[in-house]
Coordinates of C-alpha atoms and ligand atoms in Angstrom, one line a residue:
M192 CA 28.8 -24.7 25.5
S193 CA 30.5 -27.9 26.6
L194 CA 34.0 -29.0 25.5
L195 CA 33.3 -32.3 25.7
N196 CA 30.0 -31.6 23.4
D197 CA 32.1 -29.4 21.1
L198 CA 34.7 -32.3 20.7
S199 CA 31.9 -34.5 20.1
R200 CA 30.4 -32.6 17.6
I201 CA 33.3 -31.9 15.6
F202 CA 33.9 -35.6 15.3
G203 CA 30.8 -36.4 14.8
I204 CA 30.9 -34.2 11.4
A205 CA 33.9 -36.2 10.6
F206 CA 32.5 -39.5 11.1
E207 CA 29.2 -37.8 9.4
Q208 CA 31.3 -37.0 6.4
A209 CA 33.0 -40.2 6.4
G210 CA 29.4 -41.3 5.7
L211 CA 29.1 -42.4 9.1
D212 CA 26.5 -41.7 12.2
P213 CA 27.7 -38.6 13.7
A214 CA 26.9 -40.0 17.2
F215 CA 30.2 -42.0 16.5
G216 CA 32.3 -39.4 17.5
A217 CA 31.4 -39.2 21.4
V218 CA 34.8 -37.4 22.9
V219 CA 35.2 -39.0 26.4
V220 CA 38.3 -37.6 29.1
S221 CA 41.1 -40.1 28.0
Q222 CA 41.7 -43.0 31.3
R223 CA 45.7 -43.2 29.8
P224 CA 46.3 -39.5 30.2
D225 CA 50.1 -40.2 29.2
L226 CA 48.6 -40.8 25.5
G227 CA 46.6 -38.1 25.1
Q228 CA 43.7 -35.3 27.2
F229 CA 40.8 -37.0 25.5
Q230 CA 39.9 -40.3 23.1
C231 CA 36.9 -41.0 20.8
N232 CA 36.5 -45.0 20.5
G233 CA 33.3 -44.8 17.9
A234 CA 35.3 -46.2 15.0
L235 CA 35.3 -50.2 16.6
P236 CA 31.4 -49.8 16.4
A237 CA 30.7 -47.8 13.7
A238 CA 33.1 -50.7 12.2
K239 CA 31.4 -53.5 13.3
I240 CA 28.2 -51.5 11.2
A241 CA 29.9 -51.1 7.9
G242 CA 31.8 -53.7 7.7
R243 CA 35.1 -51.9 7.7
P244 CA 38.5 -52.1 9.6
P245 CA 38.5 -49.9 12.4
R246 CA 42.2 -48.9 11.6
E247 CA 41.0 -47.6 8.1
I248 CA 38.1 -45.9 9.7
A249 CA 40.2 -44.3 12.7
Q250 CA 42.6 -43.0 9.8
D251 CA 40.2 -42.0 7.7
I252 CA 38.5 -39.9 10.7
V253 CA 42.0 -38.1 12.2
D254 CA 43.2 -37.4 8.7
R255 CA 39.8 -35.1 8.6
V256 CA 40.4 -33.9 11.7
Q257 CA 43.5 -32.9 11.2
R258 CA 43.5 -30.4 8.6
D259 CA 41.1 -28.7 11.9
G260 CA 44.0 -26.6 13.6
R261 CA 42.2 -26.6 17.0
F262 CA 44.2 -30.0 17.8
G263 CA 47.7 -30.4 19.0
A264 CA 47.7 -34.1 18.3
V265 CA 45.1 -36.6 16.9
S266 CA 46.3 -40.3 17.0
L267 CA 45.5 -43.8 16.7
A268 CA 46.6 -46.4 19.0
G269 CA 45.4 -49.8 18.8
P270 CA 43.0 -51.3 17.0
G271 CA 41.7 -48.4 16.3
F272 CA 41.3 -46.1 19.0
I273 CA 41.6 -42.0 18.3
N274 CA 43.6 -39.9 21.1
I275 CA 43.1 -36.5 21.1
S276 CA 45.0 -33.4 22.7
L277 CA 44.3 -29.9 22.2
T278 CA 46.8 -27.0 21.7
D279 CA 47.2 -24.9 24.5
D280 CA 45.4 -22.1 22.6
F281 CA 42.2 -24.0 21.9
L282 CA 41.9 -25.0 25.1
A283 CA 42.6 -21.6 26.6
G284 CA 39.8 -20.1 24.4
E285 CA 37.8 -22.7 25.7
L286 CA 38.1 -22.4 29.3
Q287 CA 37.8 -18.3 29.1
L288 CA 34.2 -18.7 27.4
V289 CA 33.5 -20.6 30.9
A290 CA 35.4 -18.2 33.4
D291 CA 33.1 -15.1 31.1
D292 CA 30.0 -17.4 32.0
P293 CA 28.0 -16.9 34.9
R294 CA 26.3 -20.1 34.8
L295 CA 30.1 -21.6 33.9
G296 CA 29.7 -23.1 31.0
V297 CA 26.3 -25.1 32.1
P298 CA 23.4 -24.7 30.0
E299 CA 20.8 -24.5 30.7
I300 CA 18.5 -27.4 29.4
P301 CA 14.9 -27.1 28.3
A302 CA 12.9 -27.6 31.4
S303 CA 11.0 -30.5 33.2
R304 CA 8.7 -30.3 35.8
V305 CA 10.4 -32.3 38.0
L306 CA 9.3 -33.2 41.8
V307 CA 12.0 -35.1 44.2
D308 CA 10.5 -36.8 46.8
Y309 CA 12.8 -37.3 49.9
G310 CA 13.4 -37.5 53.6
G311 CA 10.1 -39.4 54.2
P312 CA 10.1 -39.8 57.6
N313 CA 7.0 -41.1 59.8
V314 CA 4.5 -39.8 62.3
A315 CA 6.4 -41.1 66.2
K316 CA 9.4 -42.2 64.6
E317 CA 12.9 -40.3 65.1
M318 CA 14.1 -40.5 61.7
H319 CA 17.1 -43.1 60.9
V320 CA 19.8 -43.8 59.4
G321 CA 17.5 -44.4 56.1
H322 CA 16.1 -41.4 55.9
L323 CA 18.8 -39.5 56.6
R324 CA 20.1 -40.9 53.3
A325 CA 17.2 -39.8 51.7
T326 CA 17.3 -37.1 52.8
I327 CA 21.2 -36.7 51.5
I328 CA 20.9 -38.1 48.4
G329 CA 17.7 -36.6 47.9
D330 CA 18.4 -32.3 48.7
S331 CA 21.5 -33.1 46.5
L332 CA 19.7 -34.0 43.4
K333 CA 16.8 -31.5 44.2
R334 CA 20.2 -29.3 44.2
I335 CA 21.4 -30.6 40.8
A336 CA 18.4 -30.8 38.5
R337 CA 17.2 -26.7 39.9
F338 CA 21.1 -25.6 39.1
L339 CA 20.2 -27.2 35.4
G340 CA 16.8 -25.7 35.2
H341 CA 14.7 -27.5 36.0
D342 CA 11.5 -26.4 37.7
T343 CA 12.0 -28.7 40.9
L344 CA 9.8 -29.3 44.1
G345 CA 11.2 -31.7 47.0
D346 CA 8.0 -33.4 49.2
A347 CA 8.7 -34.7 52.6
H348 CA 6.0 -37.4 52.2
F349 CA 5.5 -37.8 55.8
G350 CA 4.4 -41.0 56.8
D351 CA 0.5 -40.0 58.7
W352 CA -1.9 -42.5 57.3
G353 CA -0.8 -46.0 58.4
T354 CA -1.8 -48.5 61.2
Q355 CA 0.8 -47.2 62.8
M356 CA -2.0 -43.8 63.8
G357 CA -4.4 -46.3 65.1
M358 CA -1.9 -47.9 67.2
L359 CA -1.3 -44.6 68.7
I360 CA -4.5 -44.0 69.1
I361 CA -5.8 -47.2 71.0
E362 CA -2.9 -46.8 73.2
I363 CA -3.5 -43.4 73.9
A364 CA -7.2 -43.7 74.8
R365 CA -6.2 -47.1 76.9
R366 CA -3.4 -44.6 78.9
D367 CA -6.6 -42.1 79.3
P368 CA -10.3 -43.7 78.3
E369 CA -11.8 -40.4 79.9
L370 CA -10.1 -38.1 77.1
P371 CA -12.6 -36.9 74.8
F372 CA -11.0 -37.7 71.9
F373 CA -12.7 -41.5 72.3
D374 CA -15.6 -40.0 73.3
P375 CA -18.0 -40.3 69.6
D376 CA -20.5 -38.3 71.1
Y377 CA -18.8 -35.4 72.6
V378 CA -19.2 -32.1 71.3
G379 CA -16.5 -28.9 72.1
A380 CA -13.4 -27.8 71.3
Y381 CA -10.6 -31.0 72.1
P382 CA -8.0 -30.5 75.2
T383 CA -4.1 -30.7 73.8
L384 CA -1.7 -33.2 74.7
S385 CA 1.4 -32.2 76.4
L386 CA 3.3 -35.0 74.7
T387 CA 6.6 -35.1 72.6
L388 CA 7.9 -37.1 69.9
D389 CA 9.9 -39.1 72.8
D390 CA 7.0 -39.9 74.5
L391 CA 5.5 -41.0 71.2
E392 CA 8.4 -42.9 70.4
A393 CA 8.6 -44.8 74.0
M394 CA 4.9 -45.7 72.7
Y395 CA 5.5 -47.3 69.7
P396 CA 7.5 -49.8 69.9
L397 CA 4.8 -51.2 73.1
V398 CA 1.6 -50.8 71.0
S399 CA 3.4 -52.6 67.9
A400 CA 4.5 -55.1 70.2
R401 CA 0.9 -55.7 71.5
C402 CA 0.0 -55.5 68.2
A403 CA 1.9 -58.4 67.2
E404 CA 1.4 -60.4 69.5
D405 CA -2.3 -60.1 70.3
A406 CA -4.7 -60.5 67.7
E407 CA -7.8 -58.3 69.2
E408 CA -5.1 -55.7 70.4
A409 CA -4.4 -55.4 66.2
E410 CA -7.7 -55.9 65.6
R411 CA -9.0 -52.6 67.5
A412 CA -6.2 -50.6 65.9
R413 CA -7.4 -51.7 62.4
I414 CA -10.8 -50.5 63.1
A415 CA -9.3 -47.2 64.3
T416 CA -7.1 -46.5 61.3
F417 CA -10.2 -47.2 59.0
E418 CA -12.4 -44.6 61.6
L419 CA -9.9 -42.1 61.2
Q420 CA -9.5 -42.5 57.7
Q421 CA -13.6 -42.0 57.4
G422 CA -13.0 -39.2 59.3
R423 CA -14.6 -39.8 63.0
P424 CA -14.6 -36.4 64.3
G425 CA -11.9 -37.4 67.8
Y426 CA -9.6 -38.8 65.9
R427 CA -9.2 -36.6 63.1
A428 CA -8.4 -34.7 65.8
L429 CA -6.0 -36.8 68.3
W430 CA -4.5 -37.4 64.7
Q431 CA -3.9 -33.6 63.8
Q432 CA -1.5 -33.6 67.4
L433 CA 0.1 -36.5 66.7
H434 CA 1.3 -35.4 63.5
D435 CA 1.9 -31.8 64.5
I436 CA 4.3 -33.2 67.7
S437 CA 6.6 -35.7 64.9
M438 CA 6.2 -32.8 62.0
A439 CA 7.7 -30.0 64.6
A440 CA 10.4 -32.2 65.4
H441 CA 10.9 -34.0 61.5
R442 CA 11.2 -30.0 61.0
R443 CA 14.0 -29.0 63.5
D444 CA 16.0 -32.1 62.0
F445 CA 15.8 -31.5 58.9
A446 CA 16.9 -27.8 59.0
S447 CA 19.7 -28.6 61.5
L448 CA 20.8 -31.1 58.5
G449 CA 20.6 -27.5 56.3
V450 CA 17.6 -29.3 54.1
E451 CA 14.6 -27.6 53.0
F452 CA 10.8 -28.5 51.3
D453 CA 8.9 -27.0 49.2
L454 CA 5.8 -29.4 50.4
W455 CA 5.4 -30.5 53.1
N456 CA 3.0 -33.3 52.6
G457 CA 2.5 -36.7 53.0
E458 CA 0.0 -40.2 52.7
S459 CA -2.6 -38.0 54.5
T460 CA -2.1 -35.3 52.0
V461 CA -4.0 -37.4 49.0
H462 CA -6.8 -38.8 51.0
D463 CA -9.7 -37.0 50.0
R464 CA -8.6 -38.2 46.1
I465 CA -8.7 -42.1 47.0
E466 CA -12.4 -42.8 46.5
P467 CA -13.1 -41.0 43.5
M468 CA -9.8 -42.5 42.1
I469 CA -10.4 -46.0 43.0
E470 CA -14.0 -45.5 41.5
R471 CA -12.5 -43.9 37.8
L472 CA -10.2 -46.9 37.8
D473 CA -13.5 -48.8 38.3
R474 CA -15.3 -47.5 35.7
A475 CA -12.8 -48.0 33.9
G476 CA -12.6 -51.9 34.4
V477 CA -8.8 -51.8 36.2
V478 CA -9.8 -52.7 39.6
E479 CA -11.1 -56.1 40.2
E480 CA -13.0 -57.7 43.1
S481 CA -10.4 -60.3 45.0
E482 CA -12.2 -61.7 48.3
G483 CA -14.0 -58.5 48.8
A484 CA -10.0 -56.6 48.3
R485 CA -10.1 -54.5 45.6
V486 CA -6.8 -55.1 43.3
I487 CA -5.5 -53.4 39.7
G488 CA -3.6 -57.1 37.8
I489 CA -0.5 -55.6 37.6
D490 CA 1.6 -58.4 35.8
E491 CA 3.1 -58.1 32.6
P492 CA 3.6 -61.4 29.7
D493 CA 7.6 -61.6 30.1
D494 CA 7.8 -61.2 33.9
K495 CA 9.8 -64.0 35.4
G496 CA 8.9 -63.9 39.2
D497 CA 5.5 -64.1 40.5
M498 CA 3.7 -60.6 41.0
P499 CA 0.9 -60.4 42.7
P500 CA -2.0 -57.8 42.1
F501 CA -1.9 -54.9 43.4
L502 CA -3.6 -54.2 46.4
V503 CA -5.6 -50.4 46.3
A504 CA -8.0 -50.9 48.9
K505 CA -8.4 -53.8 52.2
S506 CA -11.7 -55.6 52.5
D507 CA -12.8 -53.5 55.3
G508 CA -12.6 -50.5 52.8
G509 CA -9.4 -49.4 54.5
F510 CA -6.1 -47.7 52.4
L511 CA -2.5 -48.7 52.8
Y512 CA 0.6 -47.9 51.8
S513 CA 0.2 -48.2 48.3
T514 CA -3.3 -46.7 48.2
T515 CA -1.5 -43.2 48.8
D516 CA 1.4 -43.9 47.1
L517 CA -1.0 -44.5 44.3
A518 CA -3.4 -41.5 44.9
T519 CA 0.0 -39.2 45.3
I520 CA 0.8 -39.7 41.8
E521 CA -2.3 -38.9 40.8
E522 CA -1.8 -35.7 42.4
R523 CA 1.4 -35.0 41.7
V524 CA 0.6 -35.6 37.7
D525 CA -2.4 -33.8 37.9
D526 CA -2.5 -31.2 40.3
L527 CA 1.2 -30.1 40.2
R528 CA 1.9 -31.0 36.7
R529 CA 4.9 -32.8 37.0
Q530 CA 6.8 -34.5 34.1
L531 CA 9.3 -36.6 36.3
L532 CA 8.9 -38.1 39.7
L533 CA 12.0 -39.5 41.9
Y534 CA 11.3 -41.1 44.4
V535 CA 14.5 -41.4 47.0
V536 CA 13.6 -45.0 49.5
D537 CA 15.6 -47.1 50.2
A538 CA 16.5 -50.0 48.0
R539 CA 14.4 -52.6 50.0
Q540 CA 10.9 -50.5 48.9
S541 CA 11.9 -51.5 45.3
F542 CA 9.3 -53.9 44.7
H543 CA 6.7 -51.5 46.6
F544 CA 7.5 -49.2 43.7
E545 CA 7.6 -51.8 40.7
Q546 CA 4.4 -52.5 41.8
V547 CA 2.9 -48.5 42.5
F548 CA 4.5 -47.3 39.2
R549 CA 2.9 -50.3 37.0
A550 CA -0.4 -49.7 38.5
A551 CA 0.0 -45.8 37.9
R552 CA 0.7 -46.9 34.4
R553 CA -2.0 -49.8 34.1
G554 CA -4.6 -47.0 35.4
G555 CA -3.1 -44.5 33.0
I556 CA -2.5 -42.1 36.1
A557 CA 0.9 -41.4 34.8
P558 CA 0.7 -42.4 30.9
V559 CA 4.2 -43.0 29.8
D560 CA 5.4 -39.5 29.0
I561 CA 5.4 -39.3 32.6
G562 CA 9.0 -40.3 34.5
L563 CA 8.6 -42.7 37.0
E564 CA 11.3 -43.6 39.1
H565 CA 12.7 -45.4 42.2
I566 CA 16.3 -43.5 42.6
K567 CA 17.1 -46.3 45.1
F568 CA 20.1 -46.5 48.0
G569 CA 21.9 -48.9 50.0
T570 CA 22.9 -48.6 53.6
M571 CA 24.8 -46.6 56.2
N572 CA 26.6 -49.5 58.0
G573 CA 28.5 -49.9 61.3
P574 CA 31.8 -51.5 61.3
D575 CA 30.1 -55.1 62.0
G576 CA 28.6 -54.5 58.1
K577 CA 25.1 -54.1 58.9
P578 CA 22.7 -51.3 59.1
F579 CA 24.4 -48.7 61.3
Q580 CA 23.2 -48.7 65.2
T581 CA 24.2 -47.0 68.6
R582 CA 26.9 -48.8 70.9
K583 CA 24.1 -50.5 72.7
G584 CA 22.3 -51.5 69.4
G585 CA 19.1 -49.2 69.4
V586 CA 18.5 -46.9 66.2
L587 CA 20.8 -43.9 66.4
K588 CA 18.5 -41.0 66.4
L589 CA 19.8 -38.1 63.4
R590 CA 19.5 -35.5 66.2
D591 CA 23.0 -37.7 67.9
L592 CA 24.3 -38.2 65.2
I593 CA 24.6 -34.9 63.8
S594 CA 26.2 -34.3 67.2
M595 CA 28.4 -37.0 67.1
V596 CA 29.6 -35.6 64.0
T597 CA 29.7 -32.2 64.9
E598 CA 31.8 -33.0 67.4
A599 CA 34.3 -35.3 65.5
A600 CA 35.2 -31.5 63.9
Q601 CA 35.4 -29.8 67.1
I602 CA 38.6 -32.3 67.9
R603 CA 39.4 -32.3 64.3
L604 CA 39.7 -28.9 64.0
S605 CA 41.8 -28.3 67.1
E606 CA 44.2 -30.9 66.3
A607 CA 44.8 -29.2 62.7
D608 CA 44.9 -25.9 64.8
I609 CA 42.1 -24.6 62.3
A610 CA 39.7 -21.5 63.8
Q611 CA 41.1 -21.7 67.2
D612 CA 41.2 -18.0 67.8
Y613 CA 37.9 -17.6 66.5
P614 CA 35.0 -15.8 68.8
D615 CA 33.6 -19.0 70.4
D616 CA 30.3 -18.5 68.4
E617 CA 32.2 -18.6 64.9
R618 CA 34.1 -21.6 65.9
A619 CA 31.3 -23.3 67.0
E620 CA 29.6 -22.5 63.1
I621 CA 32.5 -23.9 61.1
A622 CA 32.4 -27.1 63.3
R623 CA 29.1 -27.4 62.4
K624 CA 30.0 -26.8 58.7
V625 CA 32.9 -28.6 58.9
G626 CA 30.6 -32.2 60.8
L627 CA 27.5 -31.8 58.4
A628 CA 30.2 -32.4 55.4
A629 CA 31.8 -35.1 56.9
L630 CA 28.4 -36.9 57.1
K631 CA 27.3 -35.4 53.6
F632 CA 30.4 -36.0 52.0
G633 CA 30.7 -39.3 53.3
D634 CA 27.7 -40.2 52.2
L635 CA 27.6 -38.7 48.8
S636 CA 31.1 -39.5 47.6
N637 CA 30.0 -43.4 47.6
H638 CA 27.3 -44.3 44.5
R639 CA 24.2 -44.5 46.3
T640 CA 23.3 -48.1 45.5
S641 CA 26.4 -49.4 47.6
N642 CA 26.7 -49.6 51.3
Y643 CA 29.5 -48.6 52.6
L644 CA 31.1 -48.0 56.4
F645 CA 29.8 -45.3 58.4
D646 CA 33.7 -44.2 59.3
L647 CA 33.7 -40.9 61.2
D648 CA 37.6 -41.2 62.1
R649 CA 37.9 -40.7 58.0
F650 CA 34.7 -39.0 56.9
A651 CA 36.1 -35.9 59.3
S652 CA 39.7 -36.0 58.6
F653 CA 41.4 -32.6 57.0
E654 CA 43.1 -35.7 54.5
G655 CA 42.2 -37.1 51.7
K656 CA 38.5 -37.7 49.8
T657 CA 36.2 -35.9 52.3
G658 CA 33.8 -32.8 52.6
P659 CA 36.1 -31.3 55.7
Y660 CA 39.4 -31.5 53.0
L661 CA 37.0 -30.2 49.8
Q662 CA 35.7 -27.0 52.4
Y663 CA 39.3 -26.2 53.0
S664 CA 40.6 -25.8 49.6
A665 CA 38.2 -23.8 49.6
V666 CA 38.5 -21.3 52.2
R667 CA 41.9 -21.6 51.4
I668 CA 41.1 -20.4 48.1
K669 CA 39.2 -18.0 48.9
S670 CA 41.9 -16.5 51.1
I671 CA 44.5 -16.4 47.5
M672 CA 42.0 -14.1 46.4
R673 CA 41.7 -12.1 49.0
N674 CA 45.4 -11.5 49.5
A675 CA 45.6 -11.3 45.8
E676 CA 43.9 -8.7 45.9
E677 CA 45.2 -6.6 48.4
A678 CA 48.6 -7.5 46.5
G679 CA 47.0 -5.0 44.2
L680 CA 46.4 -7.9 41.5
S681 CA 43.7 -8.1 38.9
R682 CA 41.9 -11.4 36.7
G683 CA 42.7 -11.2 33.0
S684 CA 42.4 -12.8 30.1
L685 CA 43.1 -16.4 29.7
V686 CA 46.9 -17.1 27.8
P687 CA 47.9 -20.5 26.9
A688 CA 48.8 -22.8 29.4
G689 CA 52.9 -23.0 30.2
F690 CA 53.2 -25.9 32.8
E691 CA 51.4 -29.4 33.0
T692 CA 49.6 -28.6 36.3
E693 CA 48.3 -25.2 35.0
R694 CA 46.8 -27.1 31.7
N695 CA 45.8 -30.0 33.6
L696 CA 43.7 -27.7 36.0
M697 CA 42.5 -26.0 32.8
L698 CA 41.7 -29.9 31.6
V699 CA 39.7 -30.1 34.8
L700 CA 38.3 -26.7 34.7
A701 CA 36.6 -27.4 31.1
R702 CA 35.1 -30.3 32.6
L703 CA 32.4 -29.1 35.1
P704 CA 29.3 -29.2 32.1
E705 CA 29.7 -32.6 31.6
V706 CA 30.1 -33.5 35.0
I707 CA 27.1 -32.0 36.1
E708 CA 24.4 -33.3 33.4
R709 CA 26.0 -36.6 34.0
A710 CA 25.7 -36.3 37.3
F711 CA 22.0 -35.6 36.8
E712 CA 21.2 -38.0 33.9
L713 CA 22.6 -41.2 36.6
R714 CA 20.6 -39.6 39.2
A715 CA 24.3 -40.4 40.8
P716 CA 25.7 -37.1 42.9
N717 CA 28.2 -39.1 43.4
H718 CA 30.2 -38.2 40.1
I719 CA 30.3 -34.6 41.3
A720 CA 31.8 -35.0 44.8
E721 CA 34.5 -37.6 42.9
Y722 CA 35.1 -34.3 40.2
A723 CA 35.1 -31.7 43.3
Y724 CA 38.2 -34.2 44.7
D725 CA 39.7 -34.5 41.9
L726 CA 39.1 -30.2 41.0
A727 CA 40.8 -29.4 44.2
T728 CA 43.9 -32.5 44.1
Q729 CA 44.7 -30.8 40.7
F730 CA 44.7 -27.3 42.3
N731 CA 46.8 -27.8 44.4
R732 CA 49.2 -29.0 42.3
F733 CA 49.0 -25.7 40.0
Y734 CA 49.1 -24.2 43.4
E735 CA 52.0 -25.5 44.3
E736 CA 54.4 -25.1 40.9
C737 CA 52.7 -21.4 39.8
H738 CA 53.9 -19.1 42.4
I739 CA 51.2 -16.3 41.3
L740 CA 52.5 -13.1 43.9
R741 CA 55.9 -14.0 42.4
E742 CA 55.4 -14.2 38.9
E743 CA 57.0 -11.7 36.9
D744 CA 54.8 -11.4 33.6
P745 CA 51.2 -9.9 34.3
A746 CA 49.4 -11.2 31.9
R747 CA 50.2 -14.8 32.6
Q748 CA 49.9 -13.7 36.6
A749 CA 46.4 -12.0 35.4
S750 CA 45.7 -15.8 34.1
W751 CA 46.3 -17.7 36.8
L752 CA 44.5 -15.3 39.1
T753 CA 41.2 -16.1 36.8
L754 CA 42.3 -19.8 37.2
V755 CA 42.1 -19.5 40.8
D756 CA 38.8 -17.3 40.9
L757 CA 37.6 -20.1 38.3
T758 CA 38.9 -23.1 40.9
L759 CA 36.8 -21.2 43.6
K760 CA 33.2 -20.5 41.9
E761 CA 33.3 -24.2 40.7
L762 CA 34.5 -25.6 43.7
I763 CA 32.0 -23.3 45.6
L764 CA 29.0 -24.6 43.2
L765 CA 30.3 -28.1 42.9
L766 CA 29.6 -28.2 47.2
D767 CA 26.6 -26.5 46.9
L768 CA 25.4 -29.1 45.0
L769 CA 26.0 -31.6 47.4
G770 CA 24.5 -29.4 50.1
I771 CA 27.8 -28.3 51.4
E772 CA 28.3 -25.0 52.8
V773 CA 31.9 -23.2 52.5
P774 CA 32.3 -21.1 56.1
D775 CA 34.4 -17.6 54.8
R776 CA 37.9 -18.3 56.4
M777 CA 38.4 -21.6 58.7
Ligands
LIG116 N1 7.3 -43.1 55.2 C1 8.5 -43.7 54.3 C2 9.3 -45.2 55.3 O1 9.9 -44.4 55.9 C3 9.0 -43.7 52.7 C4 8.6 -42.8 52.3 C5 9.2 -42.8 51.2 N2 7.7 -42.0 49.8 C6 7.3 -42.9 48.9 N3 6.7 -41.9 48.4 N4 6.5 -44.0 49.8 O2 9.6 -46.2 54.7

């Protein structure tokens, strides 16, 4: 059950009775709360189709709906808008259903099998802010999908199979050619190298720069990559170590963000299915030869720009990022039985995904009923309006970023005199949670496609539309509940609102289901962020006006406590869907 769905259904019936499509009955929250709580704008498009004046249709609908006692006021405005307000009785009844439901009114929809591909770190590279955005947005979408009832897997999709691997191999060989990894005749165990991610990270730009300048070096890296992919034992053994070193560091970073994955797969995971896949595509006549390489034509008649063929295998037989992405779709569809694949990746990879998805459709790897979506996002920018960097102009390491936000949280906590007398470890834990809330909410409160300014001062503030403000609101409501319980009060059935702030809070609380559904439909967690802020704001207004402990009518007092409790449950759920934890006390 959800309030807007209910209202839309009632208005839909009225449209139907008037001989019109019930879809015109869609009810939305009013843009003009002074005129009504909700509005239905379907009379205008209905009028075009029916060839009747919109006001006449709207009046007809108003007349039909007014016979329904649940509406306090239904009125016609402008060229044919319908403004709607509920009776307080009806509103209390609807909200009671939400309060009684462990899922807070959010229906469990028929589940699809979803996979979210996010994070996407690479071997030998620290995660940068692009990976951070992917991680934060992807984790939130996964949580939302899961809460709605979808069978959802999250995959870190590790970048571990491209030319960077060959580059690292030749670089390590250059530094220490005696190592047995490079001896093709070597039999026996391989030594364990004592390298860290920092070492690899220092190595990578050097060799990558050399490859850019020196064609012979680039050729060596290409051959090493090819031989690695073909299964040369020493290279595979070395690869495993490079992979594990990088993966351990990334896992630590993800854990410090509070993010988990179900699958820690990567580009290399699908290696063994690439040859058979290409053979199948070959037999199906999808693959063509082009200058020795194998390609799939993916242009379509109404393409505006140029759409070059999709490269499945290079002329030397080597595989690319595109190849592993195509084989990964096959794996996700055939083995993991996924119906919807969401790729949370930087908008700058749009063209790549457009190509991969087209190739997957052309090749029958993803039939049309399989959803393939690139969930693109913009950049997190520094004060110069360019993608965020360190003061020295380098890539900011995720670890340093987390230290930065934790420190900012610590400062804010002491400025606001919050949690100052708590034990050190609890205070540190609170600072960690507040820092992450600042970071995550700062990101998720923007629509994912927009570029935003990383403004730590603003993000970490306990005032305004911020993660820490919402966290603090939730903690405060927890303590209100504790105090009320200590005073011997208990929750009771909702009674019709008697105050404006109470009514407004009830209206906001009743919107939870559609907000969550919409956030998933649009793959846009910012709807949840926005709504959580609305909820906290309306709650604070209500709490200022309605003094629970001093209320003399016991029924109203018990009803208010139910509202407080419901606000807390919704707020905790919303923050959880954004990946934000609420401390017990602050
Ligand atoms: N590793 C890639 C990068 O750093 C992101 C991977 C995204 N996922 C994918 N299936 N291509 O850009």
